[in-house]
Coordinates of C-alpha atoms in Angstrom, one line a residue:
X4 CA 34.2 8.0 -31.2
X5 CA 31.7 7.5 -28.5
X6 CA 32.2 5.7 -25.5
X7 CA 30.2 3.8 -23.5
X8 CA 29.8 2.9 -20.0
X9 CA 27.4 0.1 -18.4
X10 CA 26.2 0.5 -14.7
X11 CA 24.8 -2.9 -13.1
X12 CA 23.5 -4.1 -10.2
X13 CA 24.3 -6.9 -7.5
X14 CA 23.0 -8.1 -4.4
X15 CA 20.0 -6.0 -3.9
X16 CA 17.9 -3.2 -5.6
X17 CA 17.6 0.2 -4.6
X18 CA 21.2 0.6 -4.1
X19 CA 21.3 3.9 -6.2
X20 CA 22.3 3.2 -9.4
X21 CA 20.3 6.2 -10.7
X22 CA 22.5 8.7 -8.0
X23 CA 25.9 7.3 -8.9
X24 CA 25.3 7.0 -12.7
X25 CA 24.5 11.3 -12.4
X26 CA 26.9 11.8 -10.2
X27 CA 29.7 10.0 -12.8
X28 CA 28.2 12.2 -15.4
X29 CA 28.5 15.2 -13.7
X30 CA 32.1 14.8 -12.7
X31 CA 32.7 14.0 -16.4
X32 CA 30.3 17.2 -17.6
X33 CA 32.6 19.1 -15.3
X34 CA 35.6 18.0 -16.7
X35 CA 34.3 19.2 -20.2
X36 CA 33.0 16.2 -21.6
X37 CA 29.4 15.9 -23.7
X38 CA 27.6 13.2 -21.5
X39 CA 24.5 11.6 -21.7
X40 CA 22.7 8.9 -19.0
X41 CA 20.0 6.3 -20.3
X42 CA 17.9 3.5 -18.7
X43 CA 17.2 0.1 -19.7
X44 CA 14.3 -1.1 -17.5
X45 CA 13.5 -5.1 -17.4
X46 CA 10.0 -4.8 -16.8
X47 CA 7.6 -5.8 -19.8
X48 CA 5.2 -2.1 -19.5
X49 CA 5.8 -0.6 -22.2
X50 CA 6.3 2.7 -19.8
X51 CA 5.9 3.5 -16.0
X52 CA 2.7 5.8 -17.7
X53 CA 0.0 2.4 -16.4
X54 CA 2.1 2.0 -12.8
X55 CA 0.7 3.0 -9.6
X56 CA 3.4 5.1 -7.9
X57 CA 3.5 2.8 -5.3
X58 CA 4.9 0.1 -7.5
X59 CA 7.1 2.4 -8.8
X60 CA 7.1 6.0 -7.7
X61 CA 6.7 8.8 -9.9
X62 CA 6.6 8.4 -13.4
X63 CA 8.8 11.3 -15.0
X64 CA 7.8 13.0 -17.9
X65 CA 10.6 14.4 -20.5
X66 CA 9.9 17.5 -23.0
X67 CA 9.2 15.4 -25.8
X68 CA 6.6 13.8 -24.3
X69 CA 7.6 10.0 -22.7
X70 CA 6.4 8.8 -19.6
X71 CA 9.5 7.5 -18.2
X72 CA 11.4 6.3 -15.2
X73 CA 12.0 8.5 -12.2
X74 CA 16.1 8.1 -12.6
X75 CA 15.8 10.2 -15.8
X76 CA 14.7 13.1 -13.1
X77 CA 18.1 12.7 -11.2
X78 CA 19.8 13.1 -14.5
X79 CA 18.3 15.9 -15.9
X80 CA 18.5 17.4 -12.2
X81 CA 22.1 17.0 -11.5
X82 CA 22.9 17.6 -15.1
X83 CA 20.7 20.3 -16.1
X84 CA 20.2 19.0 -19.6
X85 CA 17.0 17.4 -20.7
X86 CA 16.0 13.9 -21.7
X87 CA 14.0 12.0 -24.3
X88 CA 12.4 9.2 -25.3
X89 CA 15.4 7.7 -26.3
X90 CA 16.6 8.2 -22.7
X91 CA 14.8 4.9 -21.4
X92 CA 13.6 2.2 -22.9
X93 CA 11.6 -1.0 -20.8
X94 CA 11.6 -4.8 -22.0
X95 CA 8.2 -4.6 -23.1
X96 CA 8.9 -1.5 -25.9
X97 CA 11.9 -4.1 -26.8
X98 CA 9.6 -7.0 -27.3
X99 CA 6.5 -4.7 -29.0
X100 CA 9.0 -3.3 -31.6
X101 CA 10.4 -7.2 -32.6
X102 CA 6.8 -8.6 -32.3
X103 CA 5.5 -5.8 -35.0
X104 CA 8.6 -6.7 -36.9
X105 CA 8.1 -10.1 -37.2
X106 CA 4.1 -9.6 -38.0
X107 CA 5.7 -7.5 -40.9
X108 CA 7.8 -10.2 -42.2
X109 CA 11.1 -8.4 -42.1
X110 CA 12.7 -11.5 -40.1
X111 CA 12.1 -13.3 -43.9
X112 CA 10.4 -16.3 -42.1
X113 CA 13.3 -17.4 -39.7
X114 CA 13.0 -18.5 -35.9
X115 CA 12.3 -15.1 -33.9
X116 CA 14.7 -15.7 -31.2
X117 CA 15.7 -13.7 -28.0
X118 CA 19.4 -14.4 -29.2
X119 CA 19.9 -12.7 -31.6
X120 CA 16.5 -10.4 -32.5
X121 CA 15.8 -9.3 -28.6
X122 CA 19.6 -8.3 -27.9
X123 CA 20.2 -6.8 -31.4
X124 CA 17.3 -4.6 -30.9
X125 CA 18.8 -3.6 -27.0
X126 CA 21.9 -3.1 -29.0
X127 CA 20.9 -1.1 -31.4
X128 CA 18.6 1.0 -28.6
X129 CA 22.0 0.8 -26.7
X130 CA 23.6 2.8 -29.0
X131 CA 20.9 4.9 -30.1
X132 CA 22.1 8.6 -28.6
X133 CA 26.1 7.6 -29.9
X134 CA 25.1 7.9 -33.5
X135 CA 25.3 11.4 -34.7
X136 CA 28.3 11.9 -32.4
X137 CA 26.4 14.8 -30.3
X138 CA 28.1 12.4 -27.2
X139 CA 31.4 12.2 -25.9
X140 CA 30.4 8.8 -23.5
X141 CA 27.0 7.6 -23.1
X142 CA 26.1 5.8 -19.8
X143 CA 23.6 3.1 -20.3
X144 CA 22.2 2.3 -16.0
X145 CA 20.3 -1.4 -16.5
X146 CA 17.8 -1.7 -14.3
X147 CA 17.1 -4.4 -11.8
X148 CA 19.9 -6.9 -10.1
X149 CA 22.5 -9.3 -12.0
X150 CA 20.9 -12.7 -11.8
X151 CA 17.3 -11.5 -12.2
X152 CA 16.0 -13.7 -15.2
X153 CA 14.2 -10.9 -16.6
X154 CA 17.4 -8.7 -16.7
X155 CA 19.4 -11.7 -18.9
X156 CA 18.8 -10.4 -22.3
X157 CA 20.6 -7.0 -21.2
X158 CA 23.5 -8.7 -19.8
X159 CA 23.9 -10.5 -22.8
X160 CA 23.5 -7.7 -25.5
X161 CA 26.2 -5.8 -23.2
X162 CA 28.8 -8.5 -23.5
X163 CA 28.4 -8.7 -26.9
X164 CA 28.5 -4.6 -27.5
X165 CA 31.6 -4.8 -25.9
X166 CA 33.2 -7.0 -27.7
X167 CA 32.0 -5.4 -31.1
X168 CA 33.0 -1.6 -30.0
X169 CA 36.5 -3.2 -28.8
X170 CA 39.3 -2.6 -26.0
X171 CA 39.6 1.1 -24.7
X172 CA 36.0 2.1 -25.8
X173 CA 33.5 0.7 -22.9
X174 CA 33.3 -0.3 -19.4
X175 CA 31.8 -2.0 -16.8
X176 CA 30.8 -1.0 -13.5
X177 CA 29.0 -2.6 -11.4
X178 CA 27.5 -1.4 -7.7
X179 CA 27.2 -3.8 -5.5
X180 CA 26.7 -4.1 -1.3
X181 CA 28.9 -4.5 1.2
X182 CA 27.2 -5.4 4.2
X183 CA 28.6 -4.5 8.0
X184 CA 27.6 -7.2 10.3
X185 CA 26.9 -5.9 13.6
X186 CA 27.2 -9.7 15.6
X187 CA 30.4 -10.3 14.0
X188 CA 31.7 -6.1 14.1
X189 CA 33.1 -6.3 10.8
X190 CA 32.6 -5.8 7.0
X191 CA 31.3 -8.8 4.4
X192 CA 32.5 -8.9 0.9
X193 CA 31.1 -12.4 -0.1
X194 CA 27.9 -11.1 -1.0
X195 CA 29.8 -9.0 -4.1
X196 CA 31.8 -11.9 -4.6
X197 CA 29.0 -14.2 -5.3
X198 CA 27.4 -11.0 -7.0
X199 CA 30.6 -10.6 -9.7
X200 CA 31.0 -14.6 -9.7
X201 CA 27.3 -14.5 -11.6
X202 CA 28.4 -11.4 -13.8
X203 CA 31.2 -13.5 -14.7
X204 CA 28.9 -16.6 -15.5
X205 CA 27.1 -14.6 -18.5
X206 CA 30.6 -13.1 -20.0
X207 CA 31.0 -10.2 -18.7
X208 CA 34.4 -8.8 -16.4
X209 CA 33.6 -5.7 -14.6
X210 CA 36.4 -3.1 -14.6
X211 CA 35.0 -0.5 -11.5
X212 CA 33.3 -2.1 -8.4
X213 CA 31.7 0.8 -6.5
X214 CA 30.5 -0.3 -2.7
X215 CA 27.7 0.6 -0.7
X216 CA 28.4 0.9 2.6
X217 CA 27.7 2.3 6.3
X218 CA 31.1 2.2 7.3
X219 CA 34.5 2.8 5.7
X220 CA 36.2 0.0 3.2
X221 CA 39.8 0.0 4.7
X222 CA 42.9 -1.1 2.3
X223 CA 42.3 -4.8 3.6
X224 CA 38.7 -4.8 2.2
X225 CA 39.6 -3.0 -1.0
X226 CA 42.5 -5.4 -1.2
X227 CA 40.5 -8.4 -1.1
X228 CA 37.4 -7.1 -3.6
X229 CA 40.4 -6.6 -6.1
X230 CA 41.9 -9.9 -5.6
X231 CA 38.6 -12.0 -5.5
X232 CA 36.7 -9.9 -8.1
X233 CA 39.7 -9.5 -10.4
X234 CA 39.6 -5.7 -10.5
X235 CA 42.6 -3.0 -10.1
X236 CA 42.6 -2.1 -6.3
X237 CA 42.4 2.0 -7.6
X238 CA 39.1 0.2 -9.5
X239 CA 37.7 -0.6 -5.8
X240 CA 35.5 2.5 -4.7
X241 CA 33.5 3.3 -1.5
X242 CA 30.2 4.8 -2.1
X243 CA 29.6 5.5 1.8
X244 CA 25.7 6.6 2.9
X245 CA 25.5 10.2 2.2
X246 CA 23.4 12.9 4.4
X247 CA 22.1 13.8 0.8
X248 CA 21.8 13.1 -3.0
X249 CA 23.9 15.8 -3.6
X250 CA 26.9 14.5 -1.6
X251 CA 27.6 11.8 -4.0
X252 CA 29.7 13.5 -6.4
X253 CA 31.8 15.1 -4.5
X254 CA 32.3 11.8 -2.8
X255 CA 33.0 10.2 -6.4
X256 CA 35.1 12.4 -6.8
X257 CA 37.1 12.0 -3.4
X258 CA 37.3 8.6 -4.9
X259 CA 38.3 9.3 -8.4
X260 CA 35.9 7.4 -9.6
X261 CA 36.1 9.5 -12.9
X262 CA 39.4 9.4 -13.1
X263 CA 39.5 5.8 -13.0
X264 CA 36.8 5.5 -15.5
X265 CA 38.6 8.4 -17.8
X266 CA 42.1 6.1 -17.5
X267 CA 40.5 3.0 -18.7
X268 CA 38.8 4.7 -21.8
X269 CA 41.9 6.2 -22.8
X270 CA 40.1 9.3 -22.1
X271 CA 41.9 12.9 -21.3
X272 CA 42.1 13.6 -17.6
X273 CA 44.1 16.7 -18.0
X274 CA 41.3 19.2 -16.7
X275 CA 39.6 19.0 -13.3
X276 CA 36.2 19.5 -12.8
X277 CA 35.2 22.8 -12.4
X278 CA 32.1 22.0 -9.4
X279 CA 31.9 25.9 -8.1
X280 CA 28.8 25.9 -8.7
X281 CA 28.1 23.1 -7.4
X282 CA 29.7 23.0 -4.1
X283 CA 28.0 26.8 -3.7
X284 CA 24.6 25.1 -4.2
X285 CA 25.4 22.7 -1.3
X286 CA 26.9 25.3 1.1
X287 CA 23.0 26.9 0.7
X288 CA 21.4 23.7 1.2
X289 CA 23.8 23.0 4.7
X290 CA 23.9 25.9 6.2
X291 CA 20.1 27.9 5.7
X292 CA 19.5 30.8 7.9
X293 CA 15.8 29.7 8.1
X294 CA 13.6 26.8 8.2
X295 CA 9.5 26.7 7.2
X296 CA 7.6 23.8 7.2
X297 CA 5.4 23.4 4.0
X298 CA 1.9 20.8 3.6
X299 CA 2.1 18.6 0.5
X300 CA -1.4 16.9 0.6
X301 CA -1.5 13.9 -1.3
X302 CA -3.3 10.4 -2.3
X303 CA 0.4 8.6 -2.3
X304 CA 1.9 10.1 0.8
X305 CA 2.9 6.8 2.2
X306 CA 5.7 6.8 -0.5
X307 CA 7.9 9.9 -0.9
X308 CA 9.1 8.7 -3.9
X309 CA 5.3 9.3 -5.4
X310 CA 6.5 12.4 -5.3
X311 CA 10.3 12.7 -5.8
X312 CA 10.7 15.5 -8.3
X313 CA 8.1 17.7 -6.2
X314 CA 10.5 17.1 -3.2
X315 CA 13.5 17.9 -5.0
X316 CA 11.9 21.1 -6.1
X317 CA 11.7 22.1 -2.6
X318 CA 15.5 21.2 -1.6
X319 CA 16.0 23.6 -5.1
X320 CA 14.3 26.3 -3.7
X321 CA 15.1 26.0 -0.4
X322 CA 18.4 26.5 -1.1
X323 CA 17.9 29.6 -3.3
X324 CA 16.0 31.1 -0.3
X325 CA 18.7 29.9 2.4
X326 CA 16.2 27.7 3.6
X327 CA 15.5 24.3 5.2
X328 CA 12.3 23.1 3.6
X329 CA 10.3 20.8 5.6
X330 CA 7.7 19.1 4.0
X331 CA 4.6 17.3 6.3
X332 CA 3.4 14.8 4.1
X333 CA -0.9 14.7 4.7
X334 CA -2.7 12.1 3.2
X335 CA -6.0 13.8 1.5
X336 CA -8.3 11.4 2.8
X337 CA -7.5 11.9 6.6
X338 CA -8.8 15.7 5.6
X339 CA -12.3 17.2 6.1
X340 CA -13.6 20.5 7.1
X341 CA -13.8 19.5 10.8
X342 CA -10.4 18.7 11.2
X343 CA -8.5 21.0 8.2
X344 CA -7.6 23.7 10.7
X345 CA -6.0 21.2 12.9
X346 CA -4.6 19.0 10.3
X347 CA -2.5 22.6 8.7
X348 CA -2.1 24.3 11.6
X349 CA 1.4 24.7 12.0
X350 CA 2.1 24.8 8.2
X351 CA 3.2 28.3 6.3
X352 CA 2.4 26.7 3.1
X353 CA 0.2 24.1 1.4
X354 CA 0.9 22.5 -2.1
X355 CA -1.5 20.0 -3.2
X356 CA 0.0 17.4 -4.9
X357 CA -0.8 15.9 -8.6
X358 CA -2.6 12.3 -9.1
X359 CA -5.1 10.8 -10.5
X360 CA -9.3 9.8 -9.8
X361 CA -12.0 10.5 -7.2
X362 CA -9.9 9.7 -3.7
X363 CA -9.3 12.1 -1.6
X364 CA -10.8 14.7 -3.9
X365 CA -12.8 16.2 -0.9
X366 CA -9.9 16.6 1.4
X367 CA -8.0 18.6 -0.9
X368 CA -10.7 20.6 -1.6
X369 CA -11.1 21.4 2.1
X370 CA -7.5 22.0 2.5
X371 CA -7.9 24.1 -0.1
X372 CA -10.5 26.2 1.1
X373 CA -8.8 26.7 4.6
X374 CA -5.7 28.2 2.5
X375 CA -7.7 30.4 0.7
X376 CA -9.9 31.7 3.2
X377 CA -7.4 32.3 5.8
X378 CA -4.3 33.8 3.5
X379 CA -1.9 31.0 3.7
X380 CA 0.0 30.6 0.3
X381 CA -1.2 28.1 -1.4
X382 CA 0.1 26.1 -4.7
X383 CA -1.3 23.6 -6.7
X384 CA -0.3 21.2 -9.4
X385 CA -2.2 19.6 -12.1
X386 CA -5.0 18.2 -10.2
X387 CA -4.3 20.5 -7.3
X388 CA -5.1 23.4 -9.8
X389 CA -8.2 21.2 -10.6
X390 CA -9.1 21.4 -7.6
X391 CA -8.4 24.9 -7.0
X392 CA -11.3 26.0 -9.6
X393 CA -13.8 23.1 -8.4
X394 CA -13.3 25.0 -4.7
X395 CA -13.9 28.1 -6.0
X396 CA -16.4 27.2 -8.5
X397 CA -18.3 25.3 -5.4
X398 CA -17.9 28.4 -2.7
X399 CA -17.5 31.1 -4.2
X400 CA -19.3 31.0 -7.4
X401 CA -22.2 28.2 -5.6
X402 CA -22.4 26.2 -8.4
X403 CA -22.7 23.4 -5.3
X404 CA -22.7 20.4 -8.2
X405 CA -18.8 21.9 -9.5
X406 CA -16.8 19.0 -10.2
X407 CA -14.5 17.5 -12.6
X408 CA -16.0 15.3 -15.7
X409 CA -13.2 12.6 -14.3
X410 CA -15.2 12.4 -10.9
X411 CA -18.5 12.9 -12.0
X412 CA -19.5 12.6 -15.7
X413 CA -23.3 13.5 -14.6
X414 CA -22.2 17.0 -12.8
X415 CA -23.9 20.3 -14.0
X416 CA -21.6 22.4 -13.8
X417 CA -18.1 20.2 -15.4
X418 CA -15.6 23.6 -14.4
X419 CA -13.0 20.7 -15.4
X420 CA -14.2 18.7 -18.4
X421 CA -12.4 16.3 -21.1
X422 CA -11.6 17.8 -24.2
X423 CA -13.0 16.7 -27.6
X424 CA -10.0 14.6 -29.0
X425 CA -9.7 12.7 -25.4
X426 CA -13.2 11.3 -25.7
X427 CA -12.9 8.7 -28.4
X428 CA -9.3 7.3 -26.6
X429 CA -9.6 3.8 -25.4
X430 CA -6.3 3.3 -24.4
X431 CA -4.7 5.0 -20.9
X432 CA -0.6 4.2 -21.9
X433 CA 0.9 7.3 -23.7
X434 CA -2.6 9.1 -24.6
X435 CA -3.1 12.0 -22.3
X436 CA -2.0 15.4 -22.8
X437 CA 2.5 14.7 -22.6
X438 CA 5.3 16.6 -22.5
X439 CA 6.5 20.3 -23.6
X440 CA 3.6 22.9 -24.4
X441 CA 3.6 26.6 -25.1
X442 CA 2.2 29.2 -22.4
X443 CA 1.4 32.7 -22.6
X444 CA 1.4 34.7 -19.6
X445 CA -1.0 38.1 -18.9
X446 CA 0.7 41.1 -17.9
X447 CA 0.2 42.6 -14.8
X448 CA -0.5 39.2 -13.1
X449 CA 1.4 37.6 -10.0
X450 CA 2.8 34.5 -12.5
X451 CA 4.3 37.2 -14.9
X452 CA 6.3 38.8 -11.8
X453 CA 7.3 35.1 -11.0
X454 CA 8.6 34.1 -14.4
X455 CA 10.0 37.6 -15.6
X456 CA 8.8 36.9 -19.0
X457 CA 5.5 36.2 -21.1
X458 CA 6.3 33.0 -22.9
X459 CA 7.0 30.1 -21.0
X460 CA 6.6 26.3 -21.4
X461 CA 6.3 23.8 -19.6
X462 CA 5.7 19.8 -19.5
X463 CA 2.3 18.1 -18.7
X464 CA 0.5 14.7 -18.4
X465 CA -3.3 14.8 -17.6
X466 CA -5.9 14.6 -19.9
X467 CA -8.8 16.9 -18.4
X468 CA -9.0 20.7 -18.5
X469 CA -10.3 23.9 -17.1
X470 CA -14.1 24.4 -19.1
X471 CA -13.4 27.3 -21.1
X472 CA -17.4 28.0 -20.7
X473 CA -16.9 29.1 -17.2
X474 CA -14.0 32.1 -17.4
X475 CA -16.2 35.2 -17.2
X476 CA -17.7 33.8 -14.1
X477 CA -14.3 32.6 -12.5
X478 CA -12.4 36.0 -13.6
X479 CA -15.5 38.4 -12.4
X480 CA -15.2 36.6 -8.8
X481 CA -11.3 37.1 -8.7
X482 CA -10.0 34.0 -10.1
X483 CA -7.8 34.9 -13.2
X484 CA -7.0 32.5 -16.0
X485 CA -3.0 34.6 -15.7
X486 CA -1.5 32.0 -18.3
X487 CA -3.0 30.2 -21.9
X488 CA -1.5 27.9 -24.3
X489 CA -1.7 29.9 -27.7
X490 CA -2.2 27.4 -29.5
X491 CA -6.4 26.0 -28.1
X492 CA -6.6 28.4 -26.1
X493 CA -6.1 26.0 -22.9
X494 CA -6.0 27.8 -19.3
X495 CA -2.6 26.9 -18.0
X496 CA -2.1 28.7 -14.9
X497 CA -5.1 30.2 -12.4
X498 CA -4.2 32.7 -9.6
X499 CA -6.4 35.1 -7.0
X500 CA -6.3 38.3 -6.9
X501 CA -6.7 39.0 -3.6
X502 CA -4.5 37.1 -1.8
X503 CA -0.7 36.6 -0.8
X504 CA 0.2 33.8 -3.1
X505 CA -2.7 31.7 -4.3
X506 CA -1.3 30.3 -7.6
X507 CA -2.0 26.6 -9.1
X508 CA -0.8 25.2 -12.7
X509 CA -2.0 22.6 -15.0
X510 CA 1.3 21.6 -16.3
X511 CA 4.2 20.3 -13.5
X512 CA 6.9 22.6 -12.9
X513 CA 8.6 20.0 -10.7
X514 CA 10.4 18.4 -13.7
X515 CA 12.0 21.6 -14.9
X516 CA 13.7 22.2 -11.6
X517 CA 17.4 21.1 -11.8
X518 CA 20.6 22.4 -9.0
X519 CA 21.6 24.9 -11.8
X520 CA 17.8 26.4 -12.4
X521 CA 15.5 25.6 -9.5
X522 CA 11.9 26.5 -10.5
X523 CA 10.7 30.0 -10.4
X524 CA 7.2 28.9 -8.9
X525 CA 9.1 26.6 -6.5
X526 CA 11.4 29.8 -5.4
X527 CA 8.5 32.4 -5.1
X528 CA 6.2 29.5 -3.2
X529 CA 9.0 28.7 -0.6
X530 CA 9.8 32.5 -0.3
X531 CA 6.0 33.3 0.2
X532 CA 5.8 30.6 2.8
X533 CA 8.8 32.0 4.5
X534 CA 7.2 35.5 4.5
X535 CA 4.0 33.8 6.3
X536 CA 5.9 32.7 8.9
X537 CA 7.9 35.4 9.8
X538 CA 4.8 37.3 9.9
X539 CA 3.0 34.5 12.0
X540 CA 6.1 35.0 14.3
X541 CA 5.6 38.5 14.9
X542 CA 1.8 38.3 15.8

């Protein structure tokens, strides 16, 4: 029978719910156990596809094809298994799927209610992924902070799931602050007090407190959580600031945290977790034998987390090359051809970053044509490949009018234009091009020596393409079209010929790239940019 395990929230936000939920699950995939993670998000979107990244950094994409939250990213990364639509669901898919209901008829004409039709349809989302038994536990991260109105129906639908699936087969935990007050020298635990009192108010007992902290919980601080928030002192764990993401389970598991959770499920703890792997990976990532500082030019630079997957690529990588990556963030805008050689001057690499619309199209198209006039690798994604064929097309080919239909719909020459199907969508939620497509790769060709193989796929989310019109003139020049999608003959992947690493992709690698696989583009990329500046060194 399934189990399942709630993570909530207290105090504030942004304590890391996401990191410890993975890092529970990868104790408990190491110990054997089939494990899943999914996120209940109390905002009424329907997905994170509409957000700005600055309200809510990137939005992750899964292979099937949903625009999701970026925790699902720190699951598939530290657990190397991938996610679905299922994965995370948001108030307003909740709400949509009871309002068509109701519009249906199938409530037979009674009161539509949030108790019971909103929290029997969180329940039944809750339990989803436990139905054809593929799932030893499930852990279901809510999002937001205990005491949020808009978070109420989730509390609610998880104190009644618990008391339907019964003693031994769910549990609580709930992560919470504990802040260290400098005036007074000393540790405060009345803000998780206060935090469980509330969890208390709506029903529900949690069984694991796990505390964020900048200093260590002694036994007297454990002692009094347990007493005050009615928890087994062994249930009291320290979740200390880590120097990285990575940390965190090992730290978990310093603090048995699965253990503790495996003991109250009735759950086997027989087997310890087999982390070689793991602990090899961070070894790579602490000790490198090199460091190379990489460009990422973007429109959302002011927010890292715009880019999170894209910067855990490069941790991947950098730790399969036994090297430090540093990235410089550049805002695109600040670029233009009088300042580009300034602006990338002490960079071995350049990767321009993903987004969406007409600012700060020009500065990555000169940042782009500084990389690719003076040999420094260069790798773009989605609307940095975009931009990597408007450059070309604008330089190298003078078609001076090259542009993208998205930035100019009255362009001459559209080198990236919309396809057929996009034209008549009205709608911008869940309508572009999503999730896993096919690629074929040409022999012969710098992304076939990357991947090792001619069949590849990989996930996207845009909605314009490279004009199939223009090929001949783009592969006569030197720009080769090195991978298509089989299927409509789509151009997936463009690289030079004539230079050291010049290679851009429609699709984003980024979400592929877990601990246990970092990205092959990623790898070659950081290794080319390593290359550069050895060779830089030696000038």
């Amino acid at each position: 029978m399934t189990k399942y395990i709630f993570v909530t929230g207290g105090v504030t936000s942004s304590l890391g719910k996401g990191i410890i939920s993975a890092s529970l699950a990868k104790l408990l995939q190491a110990r054997g156990y089939k494990v899943t993670i999914q996120k209940f998000d109390p905002y009424i979107n329907i997905d994170p596809g509409t957000l700005n990244p600055y309200e809510h950094g990137e939005c992750y994409v899964t292979e099937d094809g949903a625009e999701t939250d970026l925790d699902l990213g720190h699951y598939e990364r530290f657990l190397n298994t991938p996610t679905s639509q299922a994965n995370n669901v948001t108030t307003g898919r909740i709400y949509q799927h009871v309002i068509d209901k109701e519009r249906e008829g199938a409530y037979l004409g009674k009161t539509v209610q949030v108790v019971p039709h909103i929290t029997d349809e969180i329940k039944r989302r809750m339990c989803l992924l436990g139905k054809d038994g593929h799932y030893d536990i499930i852990i279901t991260e809510l999002g937001g902070t205990v005491g949020d109105i808009e978070s109420l129906p989730f509390i609610e639908a998880v104190r009644q799931l618990r008391w339907e699936l019964g003693s031994n087969s769910s549990l609580v935990i709930h992560l919470t602050l504990v802040p260290f007050l400098a005036a007074a020298g000393e540790l405060k635990t009345k803000p998780t007090q206060h935090s469980v009192k509330t969890l208390l108010e709506y029903g529900i007992q949690p069984d694991v407190l796990v505390c964020r902290t900048e200093h260590h919980l002694n036994s007297d601080i454990r002692k009094k959580l347990a007493l005050f928030c009615n928890v087994h002192i062994n249930a009291v764990i320290e979740s200390i600031d880590a120097p990285s993401i990575y940390d965190v389970p090992l730290l978990m598991l310093k603090e048995q945290l699965d253990k503790t959770v495996l003991t109250k499920l009735k759950l086997s703890t027989k087997s310890d977790p087999d982390l070689e792997s793991w602990k090899i990976f961070l070894g790579k990532l602490k000790n490198p034998t090199a460091e190379v500082t990489i460009a990422l030019v973007g429109k959302y630079v002011e927010l890292p987390d715009a880019y999170k997957s894209i910067n855990e690529a490069f941790i991947h990588a950098g730790a399969m090359n036994e090297c430090k990556v540093k990235v410089k963030y550049i805002a695109a805008e600040s670029i233009n051809e009088h300042n580009v050689a300034e602006k990338l001057g002490r960079v071995c690499g350049v990767l321009v970053a993903p987004g969406f619309g007409e600012r700060g199209l020009e500065g990555k198209l000169a940042a782009i044509r500084h990389v690719r006039e003076n040999n420094i690798p260069f790798f773009g994604i989605c609307l940095g490949m975009q931009c990597a064929v408007i450059e070309f097309g604008r330089n190298v080919l003078k078609l001076k009018d090259a542009n993208s239909y998205e930035m100019d719909t009255k362009t001459k020459h559209p080198v990236i234009h919309l396809m057929e199907e996009q034209k008549k969508v009205k709608n911008m939620g869940g309508t572009m091009r999503l999730g896993a497509y096919d690629c074929e790769i040409k022999k012969g060709t710098k992304a076939a020596s990357i991947y090792g193989k001619q069949k590849i796929s990989e996930r996207h989310r845009h909605r314009y393409e490279f004009n199939n019109d223009y090929m001949a003139q783009y592969e006569a020049a030197g720009m080769i079209a090195s991978g298509i999608n089989p299927d409509n003959n789509l151009v997936e992947i463009v690289e030079l010929k004539n230079h050291p690493f010049f290679i851009a992709g429609q699709f984003h690698p980024e979400l592929k790239s877990t601990v246990a696989n970092p990205h092959p583009l990623f790898v070659s990329f950081v290794a080319a940019s390593l290359a550069y500046s050895k060779a830089a060194k030696q000038k």
